[in-house]
């Protein structure tokens, strides 16, 4: 049927007006607005839905007992002592959030050039995993694999003469992953962007009897300004020397993301991730369309800070901006979202039930 945009005729019920219109009334047989006329109609034709099942909630853990320290650049987000992380895991379980992710704030005295604390089976992450799994065995726990929370220089890998070493770093990451798996971690998520780390970790997990531990690869991870508040949260912002552009991707690239994702899948990744989120929705779509893999997206700290900060200032409706950003990820093809908004979004979704 031909769409008759533009042919001027009078609409049947249109009031006769003497005022000059910018353009005359149109004969529109097809009117997309009909499907938007009421909430029930909009619900009926809605293409994408966000559910609580789509959410992974990242938590920051810190030393101490009964501690909740606000992260200044992430309004509403706290660093939690292990006992409080368990309380948030309980909140997640009650809200039916399927999975939480753990990131440590490591005491400066425990940071060194090699990131040795990453391999301590009793480090904050491992303590948290054990405590959470003991009380809430049915919630998924994801652990980030990278050295930046543990190194004095804030880089994700080992350094020699200012260069980030690849293969030597991978050897350490493999050990870090095993320590986390031993503690009871369900999903190992390498975020370091070293070449070959997914394959090496998979092989070691399988060899050590952790065949069921999944790998979610930070497959297309860009060198981004949007990680700033996260680095505040884990205490690496001040110590980071230089930038991460020799290992994280150049934000101008898209085909390269497909090659990175393809490699991680070939090396055994069970799930792949694109990070950050909102500036990279095109990458999410290409990855999902190309590989049809479980595809995740990380709405990173800077994205959270922009929405939460603007909302706190009364500049935007924070709740609506949150939900709009999250469904945008679904529309782009994501199967799930790592987001600091997870509990608020889950509460909002519950209201609708
Ligand atoms: C560590 C890591 C980072 C994030 C997740 N894992 C920071 C970085 O690569 O510098 C960022 C998460 C966020 O900004 O919310 N490799």
mmCIF file of N, CA and C and ligand atoms in Angstrom, residues 103 144 146 148 156 191-192 218 221 226-228 230-231 244 248 275 298-302 340, ligand 1:
data_model
loop_
_atom_site.group_PDB
_atom_site.id
_atom_site.type_symbol
_atom_site.label_atom_id
_atom_site.label_comp_id
_atom_site.label_asym_id
_atom_site.label_seq_id
_atom_site.Cartn_x
_atom_site.Cartn_y
_atom_site.Cartn_z
ATOM 1 N N UNK A 103 34.309 -6.326 43.379
ATOM 2 C CA UNK A 103 35.534 -5.565 43.109
ATOM 3 C C UNK A 103 36.109 -5.081 44.438
ATOM 4 N N UNK A 144 36.011 -10.384 38.865
ATOM 5 C CA UNK A 144 36.831 -9.750 37.850
ATOM 6 C C UNK A 144 38.258 -10.282 37.952
ATOM 7 N N UNK A 146 41.934 -9.288 36.839
ATOM 8 C CA UNK A 146 42.844 -8.244 36.347
ATOM 9 C C UNK A 146 43.639 -7.812 37.569
ATOM 10 N N UNK A 148 44.707 -4.620 38.347
ATOM 11 C CA UNK A 148 44.708 -3.192 38.721
ATOM 12 C C UNK A 148 44.270 -2.875 40.160
ATOM 13 N N UNK A 156 46.657 -3.122 34.765
ATOM 14 C CA UNK A 156 46.027 -4.441 34.856
ATOM 15 C C UNK A 156 47.032 -5.586 34.750
ATOM 16 N N UNK A 191 39.095 -8.967 32.744
ATOM 17 C CA UNK A 191 38.826 -7.609 32.264
ATOM 18 C C UNK A 191 40.108 -6.909 31.836
ATOM 19 N N UNK A 192 41.178 -7.684 31.720
ATOM 20 C CA UNK A 192 42.523 -7.115 31.556
ATOM 21 C C UNK A 192 42.906 -6.814 30.121
ATOM 22 N N UNK A 218 35.471 -9.967 29.168
ATOM 23 C CA UNK A 218 35.396 -8.568 28.768
ATOM 24 C C UNK A 218 36.071 -8.566 27.391
ATOM 25 N N UNK A 221 36.646 -4.364 25.229
ATOM 26 C CA UNK A 221 36.744 -3.380 26.303
ATOM 27 C C UNK A 221 37.588 -2.208 25.810
ATOM 28 N N UNK A 226 35.190 6.869 30.883
ATOM 29 C CA UNK A 226 34.023 6.579 31.721
ATOM 30 C C UNK A 226 34.325 5.631 32.889
ATOM 31 N N UNK A 227 35.574 5.154 32.990
ATOM 32 C CA UNK A 227 35.931 4.310 34.135
ATOM 33 C C UNK A 227 36.394 5.133 35.341
ATOM 34 N N UNK A 228 36.439 6.448 35.185
ATOM 35 C CA UNK A 228 36.999 7.305 36.237
ATOM 36 C C UNK A 228 36.456 7.029 37.634
ATOM 37 N N UNK A 230 34.986 4.451 38.904
ATOM 38 C CA UNK A 230 35.364 3.096 39.358
ATOM 39 C C UNK A 230 36.768 3.130 39.954
ATOM 40 N N UNK A 231 37.659 3.860 39.292
ATOM 41 C CA UNK A 231 39.041 3.910 39.793
ATOM 42 C C UNK A 231 39.096 4.648 41.126
ATOM 43 N N UNK A 244 45.709 3.229 29.634
ATOM 44 C CA UNK A 244 45.644 1.789 29.349
ATOM 45 C C UNK A 244 45.508 1.505 27.852
ATOM 46 N N UNK A 248 43.741 -1.785 26.266
ATOM 47 C CA UNK A 248 42.304 -1.599 26.013
ATOM 48 C C UNK A 248 42.117 -0.977 24.628
ATOM 49 N N UNK A 275 32.088 -3.138 26.684
ATOM 50 C CA UNK A 275 32.259 -2.187 27.782
ATOM 51 C C UNK A 275 33.051 -0.986 27.316
ATOM 52 N N UNK A 298 28.375 -3.596 29.939
ATOM 53 C CA UNK A 298 28.658 -3.016 31.255
ATOM 54 C C UNK A 298 28.318 -1.533 31.206
ATOM 55 N N UNK A 299 27.281 -1.151 31.939
ATOM 56 C CA UNK A 299 26.987 0.272 32.113
ATOM 57 C C UNK A 299 27.949 0.745 33.193
ATOM 58 N N UNK A 300 29.048 1.365 32.772
ATOM 59 C CA UNK A 300 30.171 1.562 33.690
ATOM 60 C C UNK A 300 29.943 2.738 34.638
ATOM 61 N N UNK A 301 30.913 2.888 35.536
ATOM 62 C CA UNK A 301 30.790 3.855 36.624
ATOM 63 C C UNK A 301 30.502 5.275 36.142
ATOM 64 N N UNK A 302 31.170 5.703 35.065
ATOM 65 C CA UNK A 302 30.970 7.072 34.573
ATOM 66 C C UNK A 302 29.569 7.275 34.012
ATOM 67 N N UNK A 340 25.279 -0.563 38.195
ATOM 68 C CA UNK A 340 25.187 -0.149 39.606
ATOM 69 C C UNK A 340 23.746 0.210 39.964
HETATM 70 C C1 LIG B 1 39.575 -3.490 35.831
HETATM 71 C C2 LIG B 1 38.212 -2.980 35.576
HETATM 72 C C3 LIG B 1 37.811 -1.672 35.298
HETATM 73 C C4 LIG B 1 36.420 -1.686 35.269
HETATM 74 C C5 LIG B 1 36.020 -3.006 35.481
HETATM 75 N N1 LIG B 1 37.138 -3.787 35.663
HETATM 76 C C6 LIG B 1 38.577 -0.403 35.180
HETATM 77 C C7 LIG B 1 39.631 -0.267 34.185
HETATM 78 O O1 LIG B 1 39.797 -1.075 33.271
HETATM 79 O O2 LIG B 1 40.379 0.701 34.329
HETATM 80 C C8 LIG B 1 35.561 -0.483 35.059
HETATM 81 C C9 LIG B 1 34.171 -0.572 35.611
HETATM 82 C C10 LIG B 1 33.460 0.728 35.743
HETATM 83 O O3 LIG B 1 33.975 1.803 35.345
HETATM 84 O O4 LIG B 1 32.355 0.691 36.257
HETATM 85 N N2 LIG B 1 40.336 -3.898 34.798
#
